[in-house]
Amino acid sequence: MKLWSLIGNSQKLDGGAMFGNVPRPMWEKWITPDADNRIPLACRCLLVDDLGGKRVLFETGIGAFFEPKLKERFGVVENEHVLLQSLARAGFGDADIDVVVLSHLHFDHAGGLLAAYEPGQPPRLLFPNAKYLVSRECWERATHPHPRDRASFIAELQPLLEASGRLEIVDGERSATLGDAVRFSYSSGHTPGLMLAEIGGDGGVVFCADLIPGRPWVHLPVTMGYDRYPEMLIDEKKKFLEDKLARGVRLFFTHDAQCALADVVRDEKGKFGTTNERGELVALAA
């Protein structure tokens, strides 16, 4: 089994929104904002080859599906579909992927499922040979969104996934497609049914998604303004980190522009942090 961290399209978003009620004098020590108060964010994906005999991609990033006006509004940096380029550098194309696992269906995690924007052309699904895995609660939220996060979903995406005939709605710790190769747990503080995928068991790797977007958010009180229920998320994060620390499971970050993988540590005061940070994974044997 080999692991790659794949860079997808990147974003620049308001630092205040990303750090919730953390004051700017504190969070700007962690990530330096630009003149417009925006911070750089990755949309990183995890590729695992030979995971239970399958080639599995965890998330697809924001992609390049936005029309120019919306691309600017949501801070997408690149014009091209960067994930496809990253896959090519790893020696693969989107048709080589057997399974795409989606933690949730917000556009910065699922937009890369779609081909790059072309004027006058309708949205088109990529990964033609892949099963698409989504949790039941995430699917229900995306198909019946709340006014608070309706703009976070791509209206055309859900019908395309359903029409593909390759959508699996996941309930519980295991999926029919991946069996024992991946264990799922769930969080609802950010969005209902956020699906957290763990591979390798004790000593393995977990895809943290928006429960913990990057290293600064490992500290329990730090949450995003985009989270539905920050207090719930903090409780979920504490339980999650205690478990990963006890079992030596490493954290994979999707939005940290500098760090892809890290170990969990906890100091004498009980504060969680990270060590053994890795900026990139290239065919890492697991």
PDB file of C-alpha atoms in Angstrom:
ATOM      1  CA  MET A   1       0.000   0.000   0.000  1.00  0.00           C
ATOM      2  CA  LYS A   2       1.391   3.406  -1.006  1.00  0.00           C
ATOM      3  CA  LEU A   3       0.201   6.918  -0.146  1.00  0.00           C
ATOM      4  CA  TRP A   4       0.428  10.215  -2.004  1.00  0.00           C
ATOM      5  CA  SER A   5      -0.651  13.659  -0.850  1.00  0.00           C
ATOM      6  CA  LEU A   6      -2.091  15.346  -3.934  1.00  0.00           C
ATOM      7  CA  ILE A   7      -2.500  19.092  -4.195  1.00  0.00           C
ATOM      8  CA  GLY A   8      -5.753  20.255  -5.720  1.00  0.00           C
ATOM      9  CA  ASN A   9      -6.772  23.824  -6.391  1.00  0.00           C
ATOM     10  CA  SER A  10      -5.952  26.201  -3.554  1.00  0.00           C
ATOM     11  CA  GLN A  11      -7.964  28.993  -1.943  1.00  0.00           C
ATOM     12  CA  LYS A  12      -7.523  32.248  -0.103  1.00  0.00           C
ATOM     13  CA  LEU A  13     -10.270  32.786   2.476  1.00  0.00           C
ATOM     14  CA  ASP A  14     -10.904  35.339   5.192  1.00  0.00           C
ATOM     15  CA  GLY A  15      -8.781  34.494   8.223  1.00  0.00           C
ATOM     16  CA  GLY A  16     -11.460  35.618  10.660  1.00  0.00           C
ATOM     17  CA  ALA A  17     -13.958  33.200   9.134  1.00  0.00           C
ATOM     18  CA  MET A  18     -11.459  30.352   9.274  1.00  0.00           C
ATOM     19  CA  PHE A  19     -10.608  30.986  12.934  1.00  0.00           C
ATOM     20  CA  GLY A  20     -14.045  31.766  14.357  1.00  0.00           C
ATOM     21  CA  ASN A  21     -13.773  33.626  17.649  1.00  0.00           C
ATOM     22  CA  VAL A  22      -9.959  33.500  17.835  1.00  0.00           C
ATOM     23  CA  PRO A  23      -8.665  37.130  17.794  1.00  0.00           C
ATOM     24  CA  ARG A  24      -6.559  38.155  14.806  1.00  0.00           C
ATOM     25  CA  PRO A  25      -3.480  39.042  16.936  1.00  0.00           C
ATOM     26  CA  MET A  26      -3.401  35.360  17.874  1.00  0.00           C
ATOM     27  CA  TRP A  27      -4.236  33.599  14.602  1.00  0.00           C
ATOM     28  CA  GLU A  28      -1.985  35.784  12.435  1.00  0.00           C
ATOM     29  CA  LYS A  29       0.962  34.301  14.350  1.00  0.00           C
ATOM     30  CA  TRP A  30      -0.050  30.908  12.960  1.00  0.00           C
ATOM     31  CA  ILE A  31      -0.835  31.917   9.365  1.00  0.00           C
ATOM     32  CA  THR A  32       0.090  35.293   7.880  1.00  0.00           C
ATOM     33  CA  PRO A  33      -2.839  37.009   6.110  1.00  0.00           C
ATOM     34  CA  ASP A  34      -2.589  39.104   2.974  1.00  0.00           C
ATOM     35  CA  ALA A  35      -3.704  42.719   2.593  1.00  0.00           C
ATOM     36  CA  ASP A  36      -7.318  41.562   2.209  1.00  0.00           C
ATOM     37  CA  ASN A  37      -7.207  39.553   5.468  1.00  0.00           C
ATOM     38  CA  ARG A  38      -7.156  36.271   3.537  1.00  0.00           C
ATOM     39  CA  ILE A  39      -5.039  33.240   4.417  1.00  0.00           C
ATOM     40  CA  PRO A  40      -3.690  30.562   2.035  1.00  0.00           C
ATOM     41  CA  LEU A  41      -5.473  27.214   2.194  1.00  0.00           C
ATOM     42  CA  ALA A  42      -4.716  23.958   0.440  1.00  0.00           C
ATOM     43  CA  CYS A  43      -7.343  21.617  -0.940  1.00  0.00           C
ATOM     44  CA  ARG A  44      -5.257  18.498  -0.422  1.00  0.00           C
ATOM     45  CA  CYS A  45      -6.360  14.982  -1.301  1.00  0.00           C
ATOM     46  CA  LEU A  46      -5.016  11.586  -0.238  1.00  0.00           C
ATOM     47  CA  LEU A  47      -4.390   8.876  -2.834  1.00  0.00           C
ATOM     48  CA  VAL A  48      -3.887   5.323  -1.583  1.00  0.00           C
ATOM     49  CA  ASP A  49      -2.873   2.635  -4.045  1.00  0.00           C
ATOM     50  CA  ASP A  50      -3.615  -1.025  -3.282  1.00  0.00           C
ATOM     51  CA  LEU A  51      -5.969  -0.299  -0.407  1.00  0.00           C
ATOM     52  CA  GLY A  52      -7.840  -3.564  -0.143  1.00  0.00           C
ATOM     53  CA  GLY A  53      -6.855  -4.149  -3.767  1.00  0.00           C
ATOM     54  CA  LYS A  54      -8.274  -0.799  -4.917  1.00  0.00           C
ATOM     55  CA  ARG A  55      -6.898   2.610  -5.850  1.00  0.00           C
ATOM     56  CA  VAL A  56      -8.730   5.042  -3.568  1.00  0.00           C
ATOM     57  CA  LEU A  57      -8.848   8.839  -3.630  1.00  0.00           C
ATOM     58  CA  PHE A  58      -9.951  10.600  -0.472  1.00  0.00           C
ATOM     59  CA  GLU A  59     -11.655  13.832  -1.543  1.00  0.00           C
ATOM     60  CA  THR A  60     -11.122  15.866  -4.691  1.00  0.00           C
ATOM     61  CA  GLY A  61     -10.607  19.431  -3.479  1.00  0.00           C
ATOM     62  CA  ILE A  62     -12.405  22.461  -4.842  1.00  0.00           C
ATOM     63  CA  GLY A  63     -11.489  21.854  -8.468  1.00  0.00           C
ATOM     64  CA  ALA A  64     -11.934  24.388 -11.259  1.00  0.00           C
ATOM     65  CA  PHE A  65     -15.678  24.135 -11.922  1.00  0.00           C
ATOM     66  CA  PHE A  66     -16.575  27.704 -10.901  1.00  0.00           C
ATOM     67  CA  GLU A  67     -17.349  30.295 -13.525  1.00  0.00           C
ATOM     68  CA  PRO A  68     -14.922  33.259 -13.330  1.00  0.00           C
ATOM     69  CA  LYS A  69     -17.142  35.474 -11.160  1.00  0.00           C
ATOM     70  CA  LEU A  70     -17.667  32.782  -8.521  1.00  0.00           C
ATOM     71  CA  LYS A  71     -14.034  31.660  -8.731  1.00  0.00           C
ATOM     72  CA  GLU A  72     -13.029  35.145  -7.630  1.00  0.00           C
ATOM     73  CA  ARG A  73     -15.691  35.317  -4.924  1.00  0.00           C
ATOM     74  CA  PHE A  74     -14.563  32.079  -3.287  1.00  0.00           C
ATOM     75  CA  GLY A  75     -10.851  32.783  -3.588  1.00  0.00           C
ATOM     76  CA  VAL A  76      -9.873  29.952  -5.942  1.00  0.00           C
ATOM     77  CA  VAL A  77      -6.310  30.654  -7.017  1.00  0.00           C
ATOM     78  CA  GLU A  78      -5.663  28.571 -10.138  1.00  0.00           C
ATOM     79  CA  ASN A  79      -7.604  28.378 -13.416  1.00  0.00           C
ATOM     80  CA  GLU A  80      -6.674  24.798 -14.336  1.00  0.00           C
ATOM     81  CA  HIS A  81      -7.817  21.596 -12.596  1.00  0.00           C
ATOM     82  CA  VAL A  82      -4.740  21.140 -10.387  1.00  0.00           C
ATOM     83  CA  LEU A  83      -5.769  17.746  -8.966  1.00  0.00           C
ATOM     84  CA  LEU A  84      -5.646  16.180 -12.439  1.00  0.00           C
ATOM     85  CA  GLN A  85      -2.103  17.492 -12.849  1.00  0.00           C
ATOM     86  CA  SER A  86      -1.139  16.099  -9.434  1.00  0.00           C
ATOM     87  CA  LEU A  87      -2.597  12.718 -10.344  1.00  0.00           C
ATOM     88  CA  ALA A  88      -0.613  12.727 -13.591  1.00  0.00           C
ATOM     89  CA  ARG A  89       2.635  13.441 -11.720  1.00  0.00           C
ATOM     90  CA  ALA A  90       1.889  10.413  -9.541  1.00  0.00           C
ATOM     91  CA  GLY A  91       1.439   8.348 -12.711  1.00  0.00           C
ATOM     92  CA  PHE A  92      -2.369   8.154 -12.801  1.00  0.00           C
ATOM     93  CA  GLY A  93      -5.391   9.658 -14.488  1.00  0.00           C
ATOM     94  CA  ASP A  94      -8.907  10.133 -13.155  1.00  0.00           C
ATOM     95  CA  ALA A  95     -10.026   6.982 -15.021  1.00  0.00           C
ATOM     96  CA  ASP A  96      -7.531   4.949 -12.939  1.00  0.00           C
ATOM     97  CA  ILE A  97      -9.331   5.650  -9.657  1.00  0.00           C
ATOM     98  CA  ASP A  98     -11.546   2.840  -8.323  1.00  0.00           C
ATOM     99  CA  VAL A  99     -13.120   4.667  -5.365  1.00  0.00           C
ATOM    100  CA  VAL A 100     -13.583   8.311  -4.373  1.00  0.00           C
ATOM    101  CA  VAL A 101     -14.355   8.825  -0.678  1.00  0.00           C
ATOM    102  CA  LEU A 102     -15.991  12.137   0.196  1.00  0.00           C
ATOM    103  CA  SER A 103     -15.979  13.339   3.800  1.00  0.00           C
ATOM    104  CA  HIS A 104     -18.877  15.653   2.855  1.00  0.00           C
ATOM    105  CA  LEU A 105     -20.203  17.472  -0.193  1.00  0.00           C
ATOM    106  CA  HIS A 106     -19.205  21.092   0.407  1.00  0.00           C
ATOM    107  CA  PHE A 107     -17.758  22.444  -2.815  1.00  0.00           C
ATOM    108  CA  ASP A 108     -14.195  22.828  -1.488  1.00  0.00           C
ATOM    109  CA  HIS A 109     -14.090  19.070  -0.863  1.00  0.00           C
ATOM    110  CA  ALA A 110     -16.178  17.710  -3.745  1.00  0.00           C
ATOM    111  CA  GLY A 111     -15.823  20.290  -6.542  1.00  0.00           C
ATOM    112  CA  GLY A 112     -12.892  18.390  -8.027  1.00  0.00           C
ATOM    113  CA  LEU A 113     -15.326  15.655  -9.068  1.00  0.00           C
ATOM    114  CA  LEU A 114     -16.315  17.977 -11.906  1.00  0.00           C
ATOM    115  CA  ALA A 115     -14.424  18.876 -15.051  1.00  0.00           C
ATOM    116  CA  ALA A 116     -12.998  22.388 -15.347  1.00  0.00           C
ATOM    117  CA  TYR A 117     -15.390  25.173 -16.315  1.00  0.00           C
ATOM    118  CA  GLU A 118     -15.993  25.682 -20.019  1.00  0.00           C
ATOM    119  CA  PRO A 119     -18.281  28.501 -21.207  1.00  0.00           C
ATOM    120  CA  GLY A 120     -21.611  27.161 -22.404  1.00  0.00           C
ATOM    121  CA  GLN A 121     -20.909  23.592 -21.280  1.00  0.00           C
ATOM    122  CA  PRO A 122     -22.894  21.836 -18.513  1.00  0.00           C
ATOM    123  CA  PRO A 123     -21.090  20.356 -15.485  1.00  0.00           C
ATOM    124  CA  ARG A 124     -19.538  16.948 -16.187  1.00  0.00           C
ATOM    125  CA  LEU A 125     -18.402  14.240 -13.770  1.00  0.00           C
ATOM    126  CA  LEU A 126     -14.822  12.985 -13.787  1.00  0.00           C
ATOM    127  CA  PHE A 127     -13.540   9.627 -12.409  1.00  0.00           C
ATOM    128  CA  PRO A 128     -15.677   7.519 -14.786  1.00  0.00           C
ATOM    129  CA  ASN A 129     -14.740   4.154 -13.265  1.00  0.00           C
ATOM    130  CA  ALA A 130     -14.975   5.076  -9.593  1.00  0.00           C
ATOM    131  CA  LYS A 131     -17.530   4.345  -6.934  1.00  0.00           C
ATOM    132  CA  TYR A 132     -18.435   7.530  -5.042  1.00  0.00           C
ATOM    133  CA  LEU A 133     -18.798   7.067  -1.270  1.00  0.00           C
ATOM    134  CA  VAL A 134     -20.817   9.558   0.816  1.00  0.00           C
ATOM    135  CA  SER A 135     -22.354   9.221   4.267  1.00  0.00           C
ATOM    136  CA  ARG A 136     -26.130   9.110   4.532  1.00  0.00           C
ATOM    137  CA  GLU A 137     -26.383  12.256   6.650  1.00  0.00           C
ATOM    138  CA  CYS A 138     -24.097  14.184   4.307  1.00  0.00           C
ATOM    139  CA  TRP A 139     -26.149  13.088   1.318  1.00  0.00           C
ATOM    140  CA  GLU A 140     -29.392  14.143   2.969  1.00  0.00           C
ATOM    141  CA  ARG A 141     -27.891  17.499   3.928  1.00  0.00           C
ATOM    142  CA  ALA A 142     -26.666  18.113   0.379  1.00  0.00           C
ATOM    143  CA  THR A 143     -29.986  17.168  -1.220  1.00  0.00           C
ATOM    144  CA  HIS A 144     -32.012  19.132   1.364  1.00  0.00           C
ATOM    145  CA  PRO A 145     -29.650  21.893   2.491  1.00  0.00           C
ATOM    146  CA  HIS A 146     -30.300  24.378   5.268  1.00  0.00           C
ATOM    147  CA  PRO A 147     -30.343  28.078   4.279  1.00  0.00           C
ATOM    148  CA  ARG A 148     -27.175  28.561   6.349  1.00  0.00           C
ATOM    149  CA  ASP A 149     -25.048  26.326   4.116  1.00  0.00           C
ATOM    150  CA  ARG A 150     -27.041  26.035   0.876  1.00  0.00           C
ATOM    151  CA  ALA A 151     -24.357  28.040  -0.948  1.00  0.00           C
ATOM    152  CA  SER A 152     -21.725  25.501   0.156  1.00  0.00           C
ATOM    153  CA  PHE A 153     -23.167  22.813  -2.122  1.00  0.00           C
ATOM    154  CA  ILE A 154     -23.049  22.402  -5.903  1.00  0.00           C
ATOM    155  CA  ALA A 155     -26.681  22.057  -6.986  1.00  0.00           C
ATOM    156  CA  GLU A 156     -25.798  20.093 -10.134  1.00  0.00           C
ATOM    157  CA  LEU A 157     -23.478  17.623  -8.414  1.00  0.00           C
ATOM    158  CA  GLN A 158     -25.925  15.455  -6.489  1.00  0.00           C
ATOM    159  CA  PRO A 159     -28.088  14.598  -9.534  1.00  0.00           C
ATOM    160  CA  LEU A 160     -24.943  13.713 -11.498  1.00  0.00           C
ATOM    161  CA  LEU A 161     -23.719  11.397  -8.738  1.00  0.00           C
ATOM    162  CA  GLU A 162     -27.094   9.691  -8.483  1.00  0.00           C
ATOM    163  CA  ALA A 163     -27.395   9.290 -12.250  1.00  0.00           C
ATOM    164  CA  SER A 164     -23.931   7.710 -12.475  1.00  0.00           C
ATOM    165  CA  GLY A 165     -25.192   4.477 -10.869  1.00  0.00           C
ATOM    166  CA  ARG A 166     -21.927   4.371  -8.917  1.00  0.00           C
ATOM    167  CA  LEU A 167     -22.966   6.161  -5.732  1.00  0.00           C
ATOM    168  CA  GLU A 168     -22.772   4.300  -2.425  1.00  0.00           C
ATOM    169  CA  ILE A 169     -24.465   5.821   0.608  1.00  0.00           C
ATOM    170  CA  VAL A 170     -22.493   4.728   3.658  1.00  0.00           C
ATOM    171  CA  ASP A 171     -23.953   3.854   7.053  1.00  0.00           C
ATOM    172  CA  GLY A 172     -21.771   2.865   9.980  1.00  0.00           C
ATOM    173  CA  GLU A 173     -18.082   1.985  10.254  1.00  0.00           C
ATOM    174  CA  ARG A 174     -17.729   0.029   7.009  1.00  0.00           C
ATOM    175  CA  SER A 175     -18.748   0.399   3.380  1.00  0.00           C
ATOM    176  CA  ALA A 176     -19.744  -2.330   0.958  1.00  0.00           C
ATOM    177  CA  THR A 177     -17.119  -1.139  -1.531  1.00  0.00           C
ATOM    178  CA  LEU A 178     -14.101  -0.990   0.801  1.00  0.00           C
ATOM    179  CA  GLY A 179     -15.031  -3.501   3.496  1.00  0.00           C
ATOM    180  CA  ASP A 180     -12.471  -3.807   6.266  1.00  0.00           C
ATOM    181  CA  ALA A 181      -9.875  -1.698   4.440  1.00  0.00           C
ATOM    182  CA  VAL A 182     -11.329   1.580   5.763  1.00  0.00           C
ATOM    183  CA  ARG A 183     -13.030   2.356   9.065  1.00  0.00           C
ATOM    184  CA  PHE A 184     -15.355   5.344   9.189  1.00  0.00           C
ATOM    185  CA  SER A 185     -16.290   7.517  12.136  1.00  0.00           C
ATOM    186  CA  TYR A 186     -18.539  10.566  12.110  1.00  0.00           C
ATOM    187  CA  SER A 187     -18.728  14.151  13.321  1.00  0.00           C
ATOM    188  CA  SER A 188     -21.611  16.627  13.130  1.00  0.00           C
ATOM    189  CA  GLY A 189     -20.193  19.837  14.593  1.00  0.00           C
ATOM    190  CA  HIS A 190     -19.123  21.137  11.172  1.00  0.00           C
ATOM    191  CA  THR A 191     -21.843  19.545   9.043  1.00  0.00           C
ATOM    192  CA  PRO A 192     -24.156  16.570   9.656  1.00  0.00           C
ATOM    193  CA  GLY A 193     -22.483  13.209   9.117  1.00  0.00           C
ATOM    194  CA  LEU A 194     -18.961  14.392   8.289  1.00  0.00           C
ATOM    195  CA  MET A 195     -17.256  11.100   7.399  1.00  0.00           C
ATOM    196  CA  LEU A 196     -13.743  10.575   8.776  1.00  0.00           C
ATOM    197  CA  ALA A 197     -11.852   7.764   7.051  1.00  0.00           C
ATOM    198  CA  GLU A 198      -9.127   5.790   8.836  1.00  0.00           C
ATOM    199  CA  ILE A 199      -6.805   3.351   7.100  1.00  0.00           C
ATOM    200  CA  GLY A 200      -4.285   0.972   8.606  1.00  0.00           C
ATOM    201  CA  GLY A 201      -5.772   0.661  12.090  1.00  0.00           C
ATOM    202  CA  ASP A 202      -3.402   1.361  15.002  1.00  0.00           C
ATOM    203  CA  GLY A 203      -0.431   3.300  13.680  1.00  0.00           C
ATOM    204  CA  GLY A 204      -2.327   4.172  10.503  1.00  0.00           C
ATOM    205  CA  VAL A 205      -3.639   7.418   8.997  1.00  0.00           C
ATOM    206  CA  VAL A 206      -6.928   9.281   9.401  1.00  0.00           C
ATOM    207  CA  PHE A 207      -8.313  11.882   6.979  1.00  0.00           C
ATOM    208  CA  CYS A 208      -9.318  14.744   9.300  1.00  0.00           C
ATOM    209  CA  ALA A 209     -11.395  16.729   6.766  1.00  0.00           C
ATOM    210  CA  ASP A 210     -13.052  19.780   8.368  1.00  0.00           C
ATOM    211  CA  LEU A 211     -13.046  18.403  11.886  1.00  0.00           C
ATOM    212  CA  ILE A 212      -9.392  19.505  11.974  1.00  0.00           C
ATOM    213  CA  PRO A 213      -8.505  21.459   8.790  1.00  0.00           C
ATOM    214  CA  GLY A 214      -4.837  21.903   9.739  1.00  0.00           C
ATOM    215  CA  ARG A 215      -2.357  22.169  12.596  1.00  0.00           C
ATOM    216  CA  PRO A 216      -3.728  25.342  14.272  1.00  0.00           C
ATOM    217  CA  TRP A 217      -7.139  23.678  14.649  1.00  0.00           C
ATOM    218  CA  VAL A 218      -5.676  20.750  16.607  1.00  0.00           C
ATOM    219  CA  HIS A 219      -5.846  23.054  19.654  1.00  0.00           C
ATOM    220  CA  LEU A 220      -9.286  22.263  21.059  1.00  0.00           C
ATOM    221  CA  PRO A 221     -10.794  25.780  21.402  1.00  0.00           C
ATOM    222  CA  VAL A 222      -9.966  26.714  17.788  1.00  0.00           C
ATOM    223  CA  THR A 223     -12.940  26.283  15.458  1.00  0.00           C
ATOM    224  CA  MET A 224     -14.102  27.824  12.191  1.00  0.00           C
ATOM    225  CA  GLY A 225     -16.855  30.351  11.669  1.00  0.00           C
ATOM    226  CA  TYR A 226     -18.235  27.847   9.151  1.00  0.00           C
ATOM    227  CA  ASP A 227     -18.898  25.223  11.841  1.00  0.00           C
ATOM    228  CA  ARG A 228     -22.559  24.636  12.760  1.00  0.00           C
ATOM    229  CA  TYR A 229     -22.042  23.861  16.424  1.00  0.00           C
ATOM    230  CA  PRO A 230     -18.566  24.852  17.706  1.00  0.00           C
ATOM    231  CA  GLU A 231     -19.082  23.413  21.200  1.00  0.00           C
ATOM    232  CA  MET A 232     -20.167  20.080  19.735  1.00  0.00           C
ATOM    233  CA  LEU A 233     -17.181  20.111  17.398  1.00  0.00           C
ATOM    234  CA  ILE A 234     -14.781  20.735  20.294  1.00  0.00           C
ATOM    235  CA  ASP A 235     -16.197  17.763  22.186  1.00  0.00           C
ATOM    236  CA  GLU A 236     -15.958  15.585  19.071  1.00  0.00           C
ATOM    237  CA  LYS A 237     -12.402  16.762  18.417  1.00  0.00           C
ATOM    238  CA  LYS A 238     -11.283  15.970  21.971  1.00  0.00           C
ATOM    239  CA  LYS A 239     -12.602  12.399  21.755  1.00  0.00           C
ATOM    240  CA  PHE A 240     -11.123  11.992  18.273  1.00  0.00           C
ATOM    241  CA  LEU A 241      -7.645  13.229  19.256  1.00  0.00           C
ATOM    242  CA  GLU A 242      -7.527  11.190  22.451  1.00  0.00           C
ATOM    243  CA  ASP A 243      -8.260   8.073  20.426  1.00  0.00           C
ATOM    244  CA  LYS A 244      -5.688   8.829  17.704  1.00  0.00           C
ATOM    245  CA  LEU A 245      -3.010   9.676  20.286  1.00  0.00           C
ATOM    246  CA  ALA A 246      -3.644   6.452  22.202  1.00  0.00           C
ATOM    247  CA  ARG A 247      -3.409   4.333  19.032  1.00  0.00           C
ATOM    248  CA  GLY A 248      -0.635   6.197  17.232  1.00  0.00           C
ATOM    249  CA  VAL A 249      -2.844   7.172  14.281  1.00  0.00           C
ATOM    250  CA  ARG A 250      -1.403  10.023  12.215  1.00  0.00           C
ATOM    251  CA  LEU A 251      -3.451  13.024  11.082  1.00  0.00           C
ATOM    252  CA  PHE A 252      -3.835  13.896   7.386  1.00  0.00           C
ATOM    253  CA  PHE A 253      -4.752  17.561   6.810  1.00  0.00           C
ATOM    254  CA  THR A 254      -6.662  18.803   3.794  1.00  0.00           C
ATOM    255  CA  HIS A 255      -6.460  22.607   4.262  1.00  0.00           C
ATOM    256  CA  ASP A 256      -3.019  23.108   5.841  1.00  0.00           C
ATOM    257  CA  ALA A 257      -0.933  24.773   3.121  1.00  0.00           C
ATOM    258  CA  GLN A 258       2.352  23.561   4.621  1.00  0.00           C
ATOM    259  CA  CYS A 259       1.649  20.216   6.278  1.00  0.00           C
ATOM    260  CA  ALA A 260       0.067  17.030   4.927  1.00  0.00           C
ATOM    261  CA  LEU A 261       0.700  14.572   7.759  1.00  0.00           C
ATOM    262  CA  ALA A 262       1.590  14.789  11.450  1.00  0.00           C
ATOM    263  CA  ASP A 263       1.589  12.824  14.694  1.00  0.00           C
ATOM    264  CA  VAL A 264      -0.558  13.906  17.639  1.00  0.00           C
ATOM    265  CA  VAL A 265       1.105  14.951  20.905  1.00  0.00           C
ATOM    266  CA  ARG A 266      -0.239  16.272  24.203  1.00  0.00           C
ATOM    267  CA  ASP A 267       1.755  18.372  26.670  1.00  0.00           C
ATOM    268  CA  GLU A 268       1.776  18.311  30.461  1.00  0.00           C
ATOM    269  CA  LYS A 269      -1.079  20.836  30.558  1.00  0.00           C
ATOM    270  CA  GLY A 270      -3.260  18.645  28.331  1.00  0.00           C
ATOM    271  CA  LYS A 271      -2.937  20.801  25.197  1.00  0.00           C
ATOM    272  CA  PHE A 272      -2.903  18.872  21.924  1.00  0.00           C
ATOM    273  CA  GLY A 273      -0.334  19.636  19.262  1.00  0.00           C
ATOM    274  CA  THR A 274       1.574  17.965  16.434  1.00  0.00           C
ATOM    275  CA  THR A 275       5.044  16.630  15.745  1.00  0.00           C
ATOM    276  CA  ASN A 276       6.844  14.810  12.919  1.00  0.00           C
ATOM    277  CA  GLU A 277       5.153  17.025  10.336  1.00  0.00           C
ATOM    278  CA  ARG A 278       5.496  16.069   6.684  1.00  0.00           C
ATOM    279  CA  GLY A 279       4.760  18.521   3.906  1.00  0.00           C
ATOM    280  CA  GLU A 280       4.254  15.921   1.189  1.00  0.00           C
ATOM    281  CA  LEU A 281       3.750  12.198   0.713  1.00  0.00           C
ATOM    282  CA  VAL A 282       5.161  10.601  -2.436  1.00  0.00           C
ATOM    283  CA  ALA A 283       4.533   6.874  -2.771  1.00  0.00           C
ATOM    284  CA  LEU A 284       4.933   6.505   0.979  1.00  0.00           C
ATOM    285  CA  ALA A 285       4.869   2.833   1.934  1.00  0.00           C
ATOM    286  CA  ALA A 286       2.322   2.169   4.670  1.00  0.00           C
TER     287      ALA A 286
END
